Coordinates of C-alpha atoms in Angstrom, one line a residue:
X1 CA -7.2 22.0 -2.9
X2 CA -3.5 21.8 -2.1
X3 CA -0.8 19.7 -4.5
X4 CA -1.0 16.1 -3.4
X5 CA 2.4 14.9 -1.6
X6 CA 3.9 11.7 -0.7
X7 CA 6.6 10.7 1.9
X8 CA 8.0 7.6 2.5
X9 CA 9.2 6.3 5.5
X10 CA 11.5 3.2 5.1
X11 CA 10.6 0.8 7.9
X12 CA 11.2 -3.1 9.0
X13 CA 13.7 -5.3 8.3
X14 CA 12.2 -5.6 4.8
X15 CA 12.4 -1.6 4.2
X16 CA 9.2 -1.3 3.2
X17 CA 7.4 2.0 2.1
X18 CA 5.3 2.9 4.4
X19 CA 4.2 6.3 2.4
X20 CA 2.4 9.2 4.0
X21 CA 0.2 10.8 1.7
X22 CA -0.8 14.6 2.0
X23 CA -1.9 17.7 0.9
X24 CA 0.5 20.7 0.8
X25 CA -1.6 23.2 1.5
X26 CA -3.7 21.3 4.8
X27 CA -1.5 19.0 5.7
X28 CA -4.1 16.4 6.2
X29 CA -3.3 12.8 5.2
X30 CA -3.0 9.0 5.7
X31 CA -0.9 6.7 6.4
X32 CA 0.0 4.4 4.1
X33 CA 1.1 0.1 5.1
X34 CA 2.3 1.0 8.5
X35 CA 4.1 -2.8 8.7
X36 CA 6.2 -1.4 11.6
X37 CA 8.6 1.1 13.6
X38 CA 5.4 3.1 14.3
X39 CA 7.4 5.9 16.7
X40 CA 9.4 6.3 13.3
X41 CA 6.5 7.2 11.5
X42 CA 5.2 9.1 14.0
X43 CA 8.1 11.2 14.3
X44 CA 7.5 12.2 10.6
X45 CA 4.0 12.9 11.1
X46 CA 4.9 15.0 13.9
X47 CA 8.1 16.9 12.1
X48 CA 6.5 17.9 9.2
X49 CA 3.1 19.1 10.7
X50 CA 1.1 16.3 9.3
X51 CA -2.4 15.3 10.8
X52 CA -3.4 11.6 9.7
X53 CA -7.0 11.2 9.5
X54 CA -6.7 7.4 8.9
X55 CA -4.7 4.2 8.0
X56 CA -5.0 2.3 4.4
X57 CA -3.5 -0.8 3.9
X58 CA -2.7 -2.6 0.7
X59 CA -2.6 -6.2 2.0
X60 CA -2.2 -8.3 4.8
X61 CA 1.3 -8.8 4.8
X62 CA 3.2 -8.8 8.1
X63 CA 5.7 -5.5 6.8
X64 CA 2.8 -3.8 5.5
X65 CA 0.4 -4.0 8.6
X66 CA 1.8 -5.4 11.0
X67 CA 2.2 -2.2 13.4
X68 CA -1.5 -1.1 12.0
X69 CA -3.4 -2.1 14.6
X70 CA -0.2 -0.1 17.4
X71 CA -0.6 2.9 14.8
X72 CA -4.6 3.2 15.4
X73 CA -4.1 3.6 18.8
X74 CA -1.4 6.1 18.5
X75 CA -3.3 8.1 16.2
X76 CA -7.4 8.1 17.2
X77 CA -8.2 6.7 13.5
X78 CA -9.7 3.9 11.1
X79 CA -7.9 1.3 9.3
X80 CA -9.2 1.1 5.9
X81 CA -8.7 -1.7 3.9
X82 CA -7.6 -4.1 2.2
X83 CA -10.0 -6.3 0.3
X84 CA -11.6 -8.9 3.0
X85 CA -9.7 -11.7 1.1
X86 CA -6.7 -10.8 3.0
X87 CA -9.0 -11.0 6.8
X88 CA -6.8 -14.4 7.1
X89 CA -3.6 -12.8 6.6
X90 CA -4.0 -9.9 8.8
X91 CA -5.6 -12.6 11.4
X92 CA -2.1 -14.3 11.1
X93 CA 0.6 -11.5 11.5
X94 CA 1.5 -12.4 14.9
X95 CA 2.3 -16.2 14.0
X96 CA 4.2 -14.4 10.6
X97 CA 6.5 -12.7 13.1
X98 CA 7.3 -15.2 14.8
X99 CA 7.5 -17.7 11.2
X100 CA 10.2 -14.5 10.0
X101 CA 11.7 -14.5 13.5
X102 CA 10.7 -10.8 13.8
X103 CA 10.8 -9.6 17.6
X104 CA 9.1 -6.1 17.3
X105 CA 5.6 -5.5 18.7
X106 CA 3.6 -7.5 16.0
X107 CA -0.3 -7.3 16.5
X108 CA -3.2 -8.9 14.4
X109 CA -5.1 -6.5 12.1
X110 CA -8.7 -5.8 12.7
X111 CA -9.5 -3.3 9.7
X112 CA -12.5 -1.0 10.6
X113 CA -13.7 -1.3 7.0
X114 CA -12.6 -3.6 4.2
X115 CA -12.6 -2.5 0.8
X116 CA -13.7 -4.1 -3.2
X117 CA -13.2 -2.7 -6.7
X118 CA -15.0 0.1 -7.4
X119 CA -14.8 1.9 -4.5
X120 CA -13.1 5.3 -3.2
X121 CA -11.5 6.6 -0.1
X122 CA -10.5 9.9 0.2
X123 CA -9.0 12.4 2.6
X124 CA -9.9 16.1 1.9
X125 CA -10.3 16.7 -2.0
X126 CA -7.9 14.1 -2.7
X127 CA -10.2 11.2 -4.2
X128 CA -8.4 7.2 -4.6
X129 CA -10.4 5.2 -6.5
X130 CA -9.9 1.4 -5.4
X131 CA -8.4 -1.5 -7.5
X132 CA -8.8 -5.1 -6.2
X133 CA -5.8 -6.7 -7.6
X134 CA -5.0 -10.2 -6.4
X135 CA -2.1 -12.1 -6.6
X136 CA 1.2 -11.1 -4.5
X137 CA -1.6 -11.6 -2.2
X138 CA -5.6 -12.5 -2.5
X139 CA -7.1 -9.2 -0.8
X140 CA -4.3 -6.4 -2.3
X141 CA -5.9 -3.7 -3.2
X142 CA -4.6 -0.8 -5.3
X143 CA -5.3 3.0 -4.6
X144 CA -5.6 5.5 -8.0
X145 CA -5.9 9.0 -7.7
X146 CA -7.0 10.1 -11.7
X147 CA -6.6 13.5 -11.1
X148 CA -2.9 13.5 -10.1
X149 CA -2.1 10.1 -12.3
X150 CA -0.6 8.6 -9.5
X151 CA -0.9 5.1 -8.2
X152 CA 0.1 3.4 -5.1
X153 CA 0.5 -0.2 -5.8
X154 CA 2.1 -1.7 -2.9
X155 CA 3.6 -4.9 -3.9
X156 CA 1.7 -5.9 -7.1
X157 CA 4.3 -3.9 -9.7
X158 CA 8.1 -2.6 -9.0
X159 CA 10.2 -1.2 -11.2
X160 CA 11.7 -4.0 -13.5
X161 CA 10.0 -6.7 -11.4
X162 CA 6.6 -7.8 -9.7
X163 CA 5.1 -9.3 -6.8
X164 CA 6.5 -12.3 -5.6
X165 CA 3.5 -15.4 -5.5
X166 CA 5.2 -17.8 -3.6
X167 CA 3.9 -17.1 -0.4
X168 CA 0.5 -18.1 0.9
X169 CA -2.3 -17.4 -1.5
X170 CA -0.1 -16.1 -4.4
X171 CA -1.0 -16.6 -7.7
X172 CA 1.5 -15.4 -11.0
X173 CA -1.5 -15.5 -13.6
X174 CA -3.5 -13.6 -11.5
X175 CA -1.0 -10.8 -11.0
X176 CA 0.3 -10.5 -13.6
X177 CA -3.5 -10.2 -15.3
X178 CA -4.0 -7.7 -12.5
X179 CA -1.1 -5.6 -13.5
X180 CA -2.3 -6.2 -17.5
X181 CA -5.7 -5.8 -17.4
X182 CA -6.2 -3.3 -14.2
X183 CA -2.7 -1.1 -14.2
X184 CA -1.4 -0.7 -17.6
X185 CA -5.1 0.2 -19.5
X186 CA -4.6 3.7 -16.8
X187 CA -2.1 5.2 -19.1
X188 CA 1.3 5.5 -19.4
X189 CA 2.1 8.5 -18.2
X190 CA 0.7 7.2 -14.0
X191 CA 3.4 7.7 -11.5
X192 CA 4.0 5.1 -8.9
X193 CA 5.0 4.4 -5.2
X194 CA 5.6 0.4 -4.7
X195 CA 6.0 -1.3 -1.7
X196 CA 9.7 -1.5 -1.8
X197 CA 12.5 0.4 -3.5
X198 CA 12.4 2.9 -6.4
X199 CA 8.6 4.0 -8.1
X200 CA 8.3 4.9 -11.3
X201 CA 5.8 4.9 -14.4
X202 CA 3.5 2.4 -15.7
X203 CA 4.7 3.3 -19.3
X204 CA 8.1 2.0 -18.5
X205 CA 7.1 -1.0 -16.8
X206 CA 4.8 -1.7 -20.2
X207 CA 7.8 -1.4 -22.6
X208 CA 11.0 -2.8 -20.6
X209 CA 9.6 -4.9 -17.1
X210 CA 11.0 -8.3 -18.2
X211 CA 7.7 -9.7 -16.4
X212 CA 5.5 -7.6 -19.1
X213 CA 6.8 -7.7 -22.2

């Protein structure tokens, strides 16, 4: 088993992270919130050698899956989560493109499998076990890979901030009980991607994240 690697590809007007995960050694992968500019991604893929055996997705919002569906076809795969609490969300992107006045090829989500706590997904020897974490939005879902203490939390945690719960099926107490309860018991010393902007460590976010303290 190769050193897992992530990329991240900045794309939408919201520069979200849409991250590529991979193993050095193989080069096989996924694809991480694909939420748009899908020849961008591809590009990437395509520079650095990488074959993406399937799409995750954190939660139904429209800049993290709202070129899934363009992506699948592009690439011959699955989409694979998030939790089926988000199915009216990802039923909804096209009417969120037009609510955010967003122009580009927008497409509803039809996941090929949905995901709940306790599960894994994997590609290769590279194991992510699955954390349902509502809040930012009902069906996020969190992927953990214990071996490498690394997270990738989409939009639940950022560094110095969290989700934000005022849009459509938000809810503060639960995230932040998800980040408490679910993030922070992994350890400290677990490495992060988030959805937008800088990652970091869960450790840091426990002792100065004006949200947690």
């Amino acid at each position: 088993m190769g050193q897992l690697n992530a990329g991240i590809v900045p794309v939408t007007p919201f520069q979200q992270n849409c991250t590529i995960l991979f193993d050095m050694d193989d080069k096989q992968g996924v694809v991480v919130d694909p939420g748009g500019d899908i020849d961008k991604v591809l590009a990437v893929l395509k520079d650095n050698a990488i074959t993406a055996g399937a799409i995750w997705i954190t939660h139904g919002h429209i800049d993290h899956a709202g070129g899934a569906m363009e992506l699948k076809e592009a690439l011959g795969v699955d989409i694979i989560g998030p939790h089926e609490a988000d199915q009216p969300l990802l039923a909804n992107l096209e009417n969120q493109a037009k609510r955010f006045g967003i122009t580009d090829a927008v497409r509803n989500c039809v996941p090929d499998r949905f995901l709940t706590e306790g599960e894994t997904v994997s590609f290769g020897a590279h194991s992510f076990e699955v954390l349902h974490c509502p809040g930012h939005a009902p069906g996020h879902v969190v992927y953990y890979n214990r071996a490498a203490k690394f997270a990738h939390v989409g939009d639940v945690l950022f560094r110095g901030s969290v989700g934000r719960t005022d849009l459509p099926g938000g809810d503060h107490a639960a995230l932040i009980a998800s980040i408490k309860e679910k993030l922070l018991p992994l350890g400290d010393d677990i490495g992060f991607i988030c959805g937008h902007g800088p990652g970091g460590r869960f450790g840091e976010e426990r002792r100065t994240n004006p949200f947690l303290t």
